[in-house]
């Protein structure tokens, strides 16, 4: 494809939302809907009855879409539409519309659009990125209701001719799902941020994307050539011949590397000098097992059982849990599945958990389970029953010291004995592990290691508690720095304790799937890394091409570094040297 010689190259910088480079003509997505006219009505109650019908139809439409997305993508993507259903249940919104219809005497389309726009404007102006990006969700749902009221067909993307770059002011999740189906090359939007649902979807759909590109709509015309660099967050309109040549090289290099990485996807987890390691998957339900197996995970290192609770928005029964866990174990085909017992609380709120000033330090995970046997026991029973179908491990989250570990183990053993009496026995002995994610647990790791079968380090929490930085607070986000020497030294202590007791240690926090961190973690003494399935091929490739002695040397240097910047420099230096040597 040639650059347009008649128009000068324009470079626009936005937020990198999903990696990859794409080059294609622009497809300008028209987001106009049928015009809503304002007219007086005689019977406001009739208008409100029409709204009820439209809401019901929209609910059905979204439920259908949710089911389609769950089938074609996965449950996590489909969950986005649960948030959409909640917009329809928003009492404040519906109340306001009702008042507007009765007060103004205008038609429901006009009143609904007015109130919806007010909501969209409020969210669009919010300071918090996450809340601001919810504006697209509200626009999506309320647009559907309007379509129902107007009798228009629901919004769809297309027809996109072949592989084009979709250019839009903003994209709703519905539209993003449509982009995937249409096979577009990339998408760029003027609004939105990294945490907007369309960006999250783009990452898991593997579509390069740049969002939040100021001036995009004014700069791009239909048929312009666009070069999208999803890593740099760069959109180049009508790239010059030189730019194209540079990017051709970059694209080619990326493709070659991707091919090499995927070519080794099924090779053993062994370093270049023959040391074995194990890569496992983090999943939230049986529907994600397919991804895990496709990426050749050796098993599941973290099964987030709270997902079922959050999905049902209720405490699930033993039967409900058993059905899900058993399916996961069956699908794992003999690979071990590590169930983490319920880790609810903190930022994952459910049911009658009381409001707390510091929820991350509050009534969470094993603390709650030990106090609530009516919740803990059915879960443990469901896990043991699922273990009749294949190997299962169990780990307890938020262990802070030996008493909690002992209590949790004791309850587990009681449940196991009770089931044995009922004639139910696991296929293989169930190994019990402690998650190490609280500094106190790291400090008594030697004692904990003597009383459990494995460790799994939850670095997401460990970092927040070690550094006293709330992992969800954007104001202190820059302080949440795993490269802090305290983190590196704490990790080394945990792995040393595991080695002394002869038990394996895994890392299941986000650091485990971070290509920069994986060599350091192995060098420090981790045996296994568990990560989101999509991260697995790259990490496997990196580790297979690194030598264990080099990783150990990296760990030695990192342990001696005095600042986070120095540690980061080491990790980057290691990655660059590795790249050159391959
Ligand atoms: C962690 O803390 O690293 C972890 C894996 O668990 P979560 O992110 O669910 O707290
Ligand atoms: Mg955790």
JSON list of C-alpha atoms and ligand atoms in Angstrom, two decimals, residues 302 304 340 343 348 360 364 397-398 435 437 458-462 464-465 471 508-509, ligand 2:
[
{"chain": "A", "resi": 302, "resn": "UNK", "atom": "CA", "xyz": [-4.88, -20.08, 40.12]},
{"chain": "A", "resi": 304, "resn": "UNK", "atom": "CA", "xyz": [-10.34, -17.65, 40.98]},
{"chain": "A", "resi": 340, "resn": "UNK", "atom": "CA", "xyz": [-8.01, -20.84, 45.50]},
{"chain": "A", "resi": 343, "resn": "UNK", "atom": "CA", "xyz": [-11.17, -14.57, 48.09]},
{"chain": "A", "resi": 348, "resn": "UNK", "atom": "CA", "xyz": [-14.63, -7.67, 45.44]},
{"chain": "A", "resi": 360, "resn": "UNK", "atom": "CA", "xyz": [-8.29, -4.32, 51.64]},
{"chain": "A", "resi": 364, "resn": "UNK", "atom": "CA", "xyz": [-11.46, -10.66, 53.37]},
{"chain": "A", "resi": 397, "resn": "UNK", "atom": "CA", "xyz": [-5.65, -16.72, 50.19]},
{"chain": "A", "resi": 398, "resn": "UNK", "atom": "CA", "xyz": [-4.59, -13.99, 52.61]},
{"chain": "A", "resi": 435, "resn": "UNK", "atom": "CA", "xyz": [-0.82, -17.97, 49.28]},
{"chain": "A", "resi": 437, "resn": "UNK", "atom": "CA", "xyz": [0.64, -12.18, 49.82]},
{"chain": "A", "resi": 458, "resn": "UNK", "atom": "CA", "xyz": [0.18, -13.31, 45.20]},
{"chain": "A", "resi": 459, "resn": "UNK", "atom": "CA", "xyz": [2.37, -10.44, 44.11]},
{"chain": "A", "resi": 460, "resn": "UNK", "atom": "CA", "xyz": [-0.58, -8.14, 43.40]},
{"chain": "A", "resi": 461, "resn": "UNK", "atom": "CA", "xyz": [-1.40, -7.99, 47.08]},
{"chain": "A", "resi": 462, "resn": "UNK", "atom": "CA", "xyz": [2.10, -8.56, 48.40]},
{"chain": "A", "resi": 464, "resn": "UNK", "atom": "CA", "xyz": [0.41, -3.30, 47.92]},
{"chain": "A", "resi": 465, "resn": "UNK", "atom": "CA", "xyz": [0.83, -4.42, 51.51]},
{"chain": "A", "resi": 471, "resn": "UNK", "atom": "CA", "xyz": [-3.48, -1.25, 44.36]},
{"chain": "A", "resi": 508, "resn": "UNK", "atom": "CA", "xyz": [0.38, -16.32, 40.48]},
{"chain": "A", "resi": 509, "resn": "UNK", "atom": "CA", "xyz": [0.19, -12.51, 40.66]},
{"chain": "B", "resi": 2, "resn": "LIG", "atom": "MG1", "xyz": [-4.45, -11.51, 46.28]}
]
